[in-house]
Coordinates of C-alpha atoms and ligand atoms in Angstrom, one line a residue:
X2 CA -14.3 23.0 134.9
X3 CA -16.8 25.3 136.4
X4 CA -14.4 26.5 139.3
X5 CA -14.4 29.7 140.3
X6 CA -10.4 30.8 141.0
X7 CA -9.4 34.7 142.6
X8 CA -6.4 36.1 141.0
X9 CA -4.4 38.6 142.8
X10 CA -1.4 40.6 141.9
X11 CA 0.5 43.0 144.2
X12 CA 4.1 42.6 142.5
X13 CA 5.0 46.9 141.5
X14 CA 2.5 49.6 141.4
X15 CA -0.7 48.2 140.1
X16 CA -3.4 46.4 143.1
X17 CA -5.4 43.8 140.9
X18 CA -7.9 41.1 141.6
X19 CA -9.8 39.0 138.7
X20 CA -12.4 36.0 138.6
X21 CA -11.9 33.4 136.7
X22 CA -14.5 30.6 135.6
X23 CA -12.7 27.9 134.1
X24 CA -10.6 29.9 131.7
X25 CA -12.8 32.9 131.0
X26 CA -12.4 35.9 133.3
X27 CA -15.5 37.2 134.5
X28 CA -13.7 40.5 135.8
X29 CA -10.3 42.3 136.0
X30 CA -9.9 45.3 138.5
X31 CA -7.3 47.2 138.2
X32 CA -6.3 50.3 141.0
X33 CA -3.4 52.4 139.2
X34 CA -1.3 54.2 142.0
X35 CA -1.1 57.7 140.6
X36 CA 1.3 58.3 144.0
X37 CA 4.5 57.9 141.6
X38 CA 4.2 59.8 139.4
X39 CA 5.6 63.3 141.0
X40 CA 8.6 61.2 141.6
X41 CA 9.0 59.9 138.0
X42 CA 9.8 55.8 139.3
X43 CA 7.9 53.9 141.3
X44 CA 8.8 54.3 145.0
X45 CA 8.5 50.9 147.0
X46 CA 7.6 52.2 150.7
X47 CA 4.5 54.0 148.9
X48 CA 3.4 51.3 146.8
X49 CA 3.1 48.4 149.7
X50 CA 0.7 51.4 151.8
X51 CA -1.0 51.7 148.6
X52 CA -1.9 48.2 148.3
X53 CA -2.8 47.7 151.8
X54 CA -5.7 51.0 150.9
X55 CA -6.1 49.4 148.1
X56 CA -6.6 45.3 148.1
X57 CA -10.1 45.0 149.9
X58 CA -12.1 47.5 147.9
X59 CA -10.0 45.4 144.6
X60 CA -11.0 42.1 145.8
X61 CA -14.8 43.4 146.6
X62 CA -15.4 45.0 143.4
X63 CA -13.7 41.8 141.5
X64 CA -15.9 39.1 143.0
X65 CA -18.9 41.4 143.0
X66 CA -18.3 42.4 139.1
X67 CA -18.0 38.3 138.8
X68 CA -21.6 37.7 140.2
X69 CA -20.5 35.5 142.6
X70 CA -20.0 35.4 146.4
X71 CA -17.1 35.1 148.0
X72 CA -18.0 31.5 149.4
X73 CA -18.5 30.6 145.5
X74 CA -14.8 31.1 145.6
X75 CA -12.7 27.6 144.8
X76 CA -9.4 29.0 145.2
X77 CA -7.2 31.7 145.1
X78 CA -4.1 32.0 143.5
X79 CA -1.4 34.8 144.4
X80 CA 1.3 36.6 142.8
X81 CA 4.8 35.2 144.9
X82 CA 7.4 36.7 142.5
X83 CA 9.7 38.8 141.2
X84 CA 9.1 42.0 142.8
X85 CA 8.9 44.3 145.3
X86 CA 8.9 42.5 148.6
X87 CA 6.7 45.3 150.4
X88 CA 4.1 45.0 147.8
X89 CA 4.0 41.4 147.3
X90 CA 4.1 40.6 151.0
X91 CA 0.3 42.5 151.4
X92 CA -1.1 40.3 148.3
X93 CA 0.1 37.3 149.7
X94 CA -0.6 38.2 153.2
X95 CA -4.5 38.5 152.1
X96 CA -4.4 35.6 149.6
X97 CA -3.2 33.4 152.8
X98 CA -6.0 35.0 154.9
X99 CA -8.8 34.4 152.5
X100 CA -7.7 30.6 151.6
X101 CA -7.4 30.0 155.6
X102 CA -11.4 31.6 156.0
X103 CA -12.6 30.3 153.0
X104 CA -10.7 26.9 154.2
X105 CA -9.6 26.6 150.5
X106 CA -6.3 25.8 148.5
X107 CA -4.2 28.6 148.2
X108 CA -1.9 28.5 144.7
X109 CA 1.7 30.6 144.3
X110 CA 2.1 32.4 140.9
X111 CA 5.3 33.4 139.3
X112 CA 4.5 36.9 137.8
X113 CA 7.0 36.3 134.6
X114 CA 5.1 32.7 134.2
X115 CA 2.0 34.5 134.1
X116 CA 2.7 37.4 131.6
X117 CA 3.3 34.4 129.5
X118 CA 0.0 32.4 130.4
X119 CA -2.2 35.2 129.2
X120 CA -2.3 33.7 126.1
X121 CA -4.8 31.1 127.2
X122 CA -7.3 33.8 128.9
X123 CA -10.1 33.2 127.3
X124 CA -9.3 31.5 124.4
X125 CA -12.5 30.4 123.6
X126 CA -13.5 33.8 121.6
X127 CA -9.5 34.3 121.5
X128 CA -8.3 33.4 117.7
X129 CA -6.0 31.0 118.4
X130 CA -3.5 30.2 121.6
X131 CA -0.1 29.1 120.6
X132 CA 1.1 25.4 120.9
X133 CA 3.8 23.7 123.0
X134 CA 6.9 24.1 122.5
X135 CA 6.8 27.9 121.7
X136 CA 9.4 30.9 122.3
X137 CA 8.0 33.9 124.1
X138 CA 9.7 37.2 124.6
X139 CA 8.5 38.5 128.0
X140 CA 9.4 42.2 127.9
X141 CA 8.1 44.5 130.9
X142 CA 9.4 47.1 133.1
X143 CA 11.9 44.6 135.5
X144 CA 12.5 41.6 132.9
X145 CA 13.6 40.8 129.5
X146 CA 13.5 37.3 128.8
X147 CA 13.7 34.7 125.7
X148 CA 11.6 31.6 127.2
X149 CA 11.1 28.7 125.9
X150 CA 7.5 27.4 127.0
X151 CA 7.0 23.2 127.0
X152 CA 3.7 23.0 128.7
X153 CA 1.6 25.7 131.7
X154 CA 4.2 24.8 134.1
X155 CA 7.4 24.0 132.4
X156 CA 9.3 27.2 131.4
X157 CA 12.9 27.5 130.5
X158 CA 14.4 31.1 130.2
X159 CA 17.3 31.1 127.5
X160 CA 18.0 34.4 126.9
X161 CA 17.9 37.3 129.1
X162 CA 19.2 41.1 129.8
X163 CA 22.3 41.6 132.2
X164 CA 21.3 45.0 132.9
X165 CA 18.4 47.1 132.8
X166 CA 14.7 45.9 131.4
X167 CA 13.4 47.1 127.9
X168 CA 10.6 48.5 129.5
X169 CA 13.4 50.2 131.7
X170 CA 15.2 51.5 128.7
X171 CA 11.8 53.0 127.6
X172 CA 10.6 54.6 130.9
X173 CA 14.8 56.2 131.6
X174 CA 15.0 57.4 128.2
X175 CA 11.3 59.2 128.6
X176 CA 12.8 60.8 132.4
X177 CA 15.7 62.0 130.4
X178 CA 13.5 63.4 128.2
X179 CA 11.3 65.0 130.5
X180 CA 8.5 62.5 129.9
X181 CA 6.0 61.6 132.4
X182 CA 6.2 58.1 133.8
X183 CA 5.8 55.4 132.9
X184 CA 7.6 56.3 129.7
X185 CA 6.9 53.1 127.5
X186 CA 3.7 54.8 126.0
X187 CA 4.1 58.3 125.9
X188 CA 7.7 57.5 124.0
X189 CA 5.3 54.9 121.6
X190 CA 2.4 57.9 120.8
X191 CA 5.4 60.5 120.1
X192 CA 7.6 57.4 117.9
X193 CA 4.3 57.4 115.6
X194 CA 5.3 61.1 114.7
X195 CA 8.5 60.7 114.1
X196 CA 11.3 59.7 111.9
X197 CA 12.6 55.7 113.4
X198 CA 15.9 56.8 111.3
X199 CA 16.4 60.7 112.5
X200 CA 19.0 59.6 115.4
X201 CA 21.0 56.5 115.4
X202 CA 22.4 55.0 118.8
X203 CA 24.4 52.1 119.3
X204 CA 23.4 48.5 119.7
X205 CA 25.1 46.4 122.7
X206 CA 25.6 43.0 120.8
X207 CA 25.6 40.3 123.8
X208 CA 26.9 36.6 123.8
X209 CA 24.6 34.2 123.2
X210 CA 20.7 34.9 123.2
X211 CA 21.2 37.5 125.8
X212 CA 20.5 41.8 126.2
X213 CA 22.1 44.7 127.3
X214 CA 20.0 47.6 127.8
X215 CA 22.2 50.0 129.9
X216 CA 24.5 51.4 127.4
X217 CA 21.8 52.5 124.9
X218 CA 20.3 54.8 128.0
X219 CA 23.6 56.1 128.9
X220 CA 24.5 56.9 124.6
X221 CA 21.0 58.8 124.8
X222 CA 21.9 60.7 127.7
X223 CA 25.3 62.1 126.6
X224 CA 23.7 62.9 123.0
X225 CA 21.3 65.3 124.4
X226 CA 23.5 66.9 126.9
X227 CA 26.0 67.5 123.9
X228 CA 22.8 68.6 121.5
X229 CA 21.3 70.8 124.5
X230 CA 24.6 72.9 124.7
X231 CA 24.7 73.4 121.6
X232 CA 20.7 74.1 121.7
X233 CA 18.9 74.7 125.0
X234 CA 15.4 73.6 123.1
X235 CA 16.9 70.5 121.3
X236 CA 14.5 67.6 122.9
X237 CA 11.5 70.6 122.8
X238 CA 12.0 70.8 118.9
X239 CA 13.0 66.8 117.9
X240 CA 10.9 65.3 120.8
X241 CA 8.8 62.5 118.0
X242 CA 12.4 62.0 116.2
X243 CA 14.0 61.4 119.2
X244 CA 11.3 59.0 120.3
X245 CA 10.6 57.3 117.4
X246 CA 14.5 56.7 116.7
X247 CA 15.1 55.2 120.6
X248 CA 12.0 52.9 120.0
X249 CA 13.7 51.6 117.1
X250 CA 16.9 50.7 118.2
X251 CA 15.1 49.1 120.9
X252 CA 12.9 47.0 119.1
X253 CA 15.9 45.8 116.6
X254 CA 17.7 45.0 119.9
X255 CA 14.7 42.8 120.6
X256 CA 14.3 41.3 117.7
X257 CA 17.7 40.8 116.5
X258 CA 17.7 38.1 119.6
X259 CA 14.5 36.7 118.8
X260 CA 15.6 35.6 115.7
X261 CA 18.5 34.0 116.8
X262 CA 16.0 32.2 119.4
X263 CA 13.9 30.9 117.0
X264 CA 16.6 29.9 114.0
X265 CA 18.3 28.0 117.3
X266 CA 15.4 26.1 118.3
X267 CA 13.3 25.6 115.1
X268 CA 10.6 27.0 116.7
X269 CA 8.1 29.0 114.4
X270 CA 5.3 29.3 117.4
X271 CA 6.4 32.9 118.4
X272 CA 4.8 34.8 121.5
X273 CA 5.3 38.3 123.3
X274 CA 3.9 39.3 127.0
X275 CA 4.6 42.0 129.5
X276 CA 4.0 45.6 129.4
X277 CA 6.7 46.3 126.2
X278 CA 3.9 44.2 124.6
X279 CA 1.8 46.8 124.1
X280 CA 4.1 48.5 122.2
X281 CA 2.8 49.5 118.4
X282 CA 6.6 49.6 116.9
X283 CA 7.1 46.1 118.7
X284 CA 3.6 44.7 117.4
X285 CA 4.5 45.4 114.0
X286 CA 8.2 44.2 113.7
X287 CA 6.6 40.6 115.0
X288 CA 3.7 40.4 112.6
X289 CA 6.2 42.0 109.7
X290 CA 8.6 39.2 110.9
X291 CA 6.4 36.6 110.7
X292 CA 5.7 37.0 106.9
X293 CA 8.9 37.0 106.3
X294 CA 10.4 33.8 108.2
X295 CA 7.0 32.1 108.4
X296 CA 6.4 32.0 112.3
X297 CA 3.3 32.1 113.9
X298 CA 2.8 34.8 115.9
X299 CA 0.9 35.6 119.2
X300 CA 0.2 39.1 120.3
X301 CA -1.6 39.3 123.8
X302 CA -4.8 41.2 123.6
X303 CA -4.0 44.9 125.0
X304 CA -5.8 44.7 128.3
X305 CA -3.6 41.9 129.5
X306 CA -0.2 43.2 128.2
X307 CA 1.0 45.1 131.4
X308 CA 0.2 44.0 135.0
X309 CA -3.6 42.3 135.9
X310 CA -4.8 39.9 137.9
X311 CA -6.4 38.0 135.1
X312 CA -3.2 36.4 133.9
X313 CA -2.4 35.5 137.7
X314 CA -6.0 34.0 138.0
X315 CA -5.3 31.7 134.7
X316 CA -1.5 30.6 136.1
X317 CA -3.9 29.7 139.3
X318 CA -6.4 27.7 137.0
X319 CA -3.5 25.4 135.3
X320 CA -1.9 24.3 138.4
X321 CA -5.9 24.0 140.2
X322 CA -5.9 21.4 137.4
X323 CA -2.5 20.0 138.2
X324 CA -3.7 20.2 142.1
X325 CA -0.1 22.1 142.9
X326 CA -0.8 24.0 145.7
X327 CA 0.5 26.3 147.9
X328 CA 0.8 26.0 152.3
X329 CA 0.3 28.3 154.4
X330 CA 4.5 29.0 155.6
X331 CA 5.1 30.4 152.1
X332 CA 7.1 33.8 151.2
X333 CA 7.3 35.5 148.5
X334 CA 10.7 36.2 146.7
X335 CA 11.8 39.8 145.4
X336 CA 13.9 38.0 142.2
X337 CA 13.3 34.7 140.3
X338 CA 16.7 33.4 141.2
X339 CA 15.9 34.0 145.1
X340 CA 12.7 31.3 144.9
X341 CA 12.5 29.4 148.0
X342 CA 10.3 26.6 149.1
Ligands
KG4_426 O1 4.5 44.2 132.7 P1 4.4 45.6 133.3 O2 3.1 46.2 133.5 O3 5.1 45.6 134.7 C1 6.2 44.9 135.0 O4 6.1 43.6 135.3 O5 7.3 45.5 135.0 O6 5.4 46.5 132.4 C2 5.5 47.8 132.6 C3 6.5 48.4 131.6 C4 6.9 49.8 131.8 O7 8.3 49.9 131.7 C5 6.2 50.6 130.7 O8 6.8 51.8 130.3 C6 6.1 49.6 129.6 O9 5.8 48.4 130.3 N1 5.1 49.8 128.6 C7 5.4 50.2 127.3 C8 4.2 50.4 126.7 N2 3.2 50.2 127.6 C9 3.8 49.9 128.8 N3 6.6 50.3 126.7 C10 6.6 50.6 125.4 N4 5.4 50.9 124.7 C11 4.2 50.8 125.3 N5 3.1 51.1 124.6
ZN427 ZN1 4.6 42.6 134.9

């Protein structure tokens, strides 16, 4: 299918727009808001003004980087959820805009369902995709989720935190730290120094298939405050220990689950996606885990681990195929449970 489909993603801090022929992405802009970073989180109010500076410049250099016109555009396909409401609402507010000019179909995007989906970008030079049924562990800054993926549109979550994200976990523990934000990599480049087994902090064992994040942040925070009275330059002098000992616990939370998962299921086709994808400690416990219980594994190529309009652009491409489309009276939602037609 030679269409040409225009991703874009608005959901957090990151203003994205990709072209897509068929399944291969012909580009992937990404504008970074550097705005949250004094304030160590992201902070909604200045991320939706962001976006609105941001998304026509996106959207220009995307289709221009593509070679294409905008009339060459087949249809464009829009992140509707989970997120924040003020960011999402300018994404879809354009996407809506440039399907009614364009007079073509306009296609909603769940932003979990894509993380997964990026698995099938460009799988022509990609190694290998994985095959239906398979489990994937979506791990990103807002969600941790076991899913269970039957075909591109049929997802079934079966595991999932109660609390606080992993990529949460990560980027708290960093602002405790003093870290910049987001945490997530600075705490994975200072883990490689360090000693995984230096500190040890408790695991919240949940029923089922499900996390707990919370309580690990909150053993973290009194262990300093009780090492940094009795040493003011404790997280100075142990910062890679510290690190690499939290990034630890945190992937043996992860994959203590993911386990379970796939000895539940029978599943051996064994995915991860969102930003905690990126993650070198997390990479390597899933290709280590895979020798030993004979899964196959899928690990998403770097660029498309955290937020991008690509892997909203090949959600859009599955249901163009599927002709599920989107009208013009649609929302978006701000969590996965609030979905609304
Ligand atoms: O998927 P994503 O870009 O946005 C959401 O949908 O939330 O994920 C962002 C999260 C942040 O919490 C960030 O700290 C984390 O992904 N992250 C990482 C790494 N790179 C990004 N966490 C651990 N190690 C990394 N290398
Ligand atoms: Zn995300």
């Amino acid at each position: 299918m030679n269409k040409y489909i225009l991703g874009i993603e608005s959901s957090c801090d990151d203003t994205s727009a990709a072209v897509l022929r068929g399944n291969v992405i012909l580009s992937n802009i990404i504008a970074n808001q550097s705005v949250h970073k004094a304030y160590g989180g992201v902070v909604p109010e200045l991320a939706s003004r962001a976006h609105q500076q941001n998304i026509i410049p996106v959207i220009d250099q995307a289709i221009r980087q593509a070679k294409i016109s905008k009339k060459d555009v087949s249809a464009v396909a829009f992140t509707r959820g989970p997120g924040l409401l003020g960011s999402l609402l300018v994404g879809t507010s354009f996407a809506k805009a440039f399907a009614l000019s364009q007079n073509i179909p306009l296609i909603e995007v769940d932003h979990l369902e894509a993380h997964i989906l990026a698995h099938f970008i460009d799988n022509a030079n990609n190694s290998k995709s994985p095959d239906f049924p398979f489990l994937c562990l979506t791990v990103s800054g807002g969600h941790t989720q076991i899913v269970k993926v039957s075909s591109y549109t049929q997802m079934e979550v079966i595991g999932q935190t109660i609390d606080d994200a992993a990529g949460e976990a990560f980027d708290k523990v960093a602002k405790i730290m003093g870290l910049s934000y987001p945490g997530g990599p600075v705490i994975d480049k200072l883990a490689s120094e360090g000693n995984p087994q230096a500190f040890s902090f408790p695991m919240t064992d949940m029923s089922e298939l499900n996390y707990s994040f919370s309580g690990l942040k909150t053993s973290v925070l009194y262990f300093l405050r009780d090492q940094l009275k009795k040493d003011k330059d404790f997280i100075d002098k142990n910062k890679a220990d510290i690190a690499s000992s939290v990034q630890y616990t945190i992937i043996k939370i992860l994959m203590k689950k993911l386990k379970k998962a796939a000895k539940q299921t029978g599943i051996k086709e064994i995915a991860i996606a969102g930003g905690v994808s990126a993650n070198s400690g997390l990479r390597q416990a899933i290709t280590q885990t895979a020798e030993e219980l004979n899964w196959n594994t899928y690990i998403p190529k770097f660029q498309y681990t955290t937020d991008n309009a690509a892997m909203i652009a090949i959600a859009g491409y599955f249901k163009y195929q599927d002709k599920i489309f989107a009208s013009q009276s649609i929302a978006p939602y701000s969590r996965s449970g609030a979905k609304k037609r």
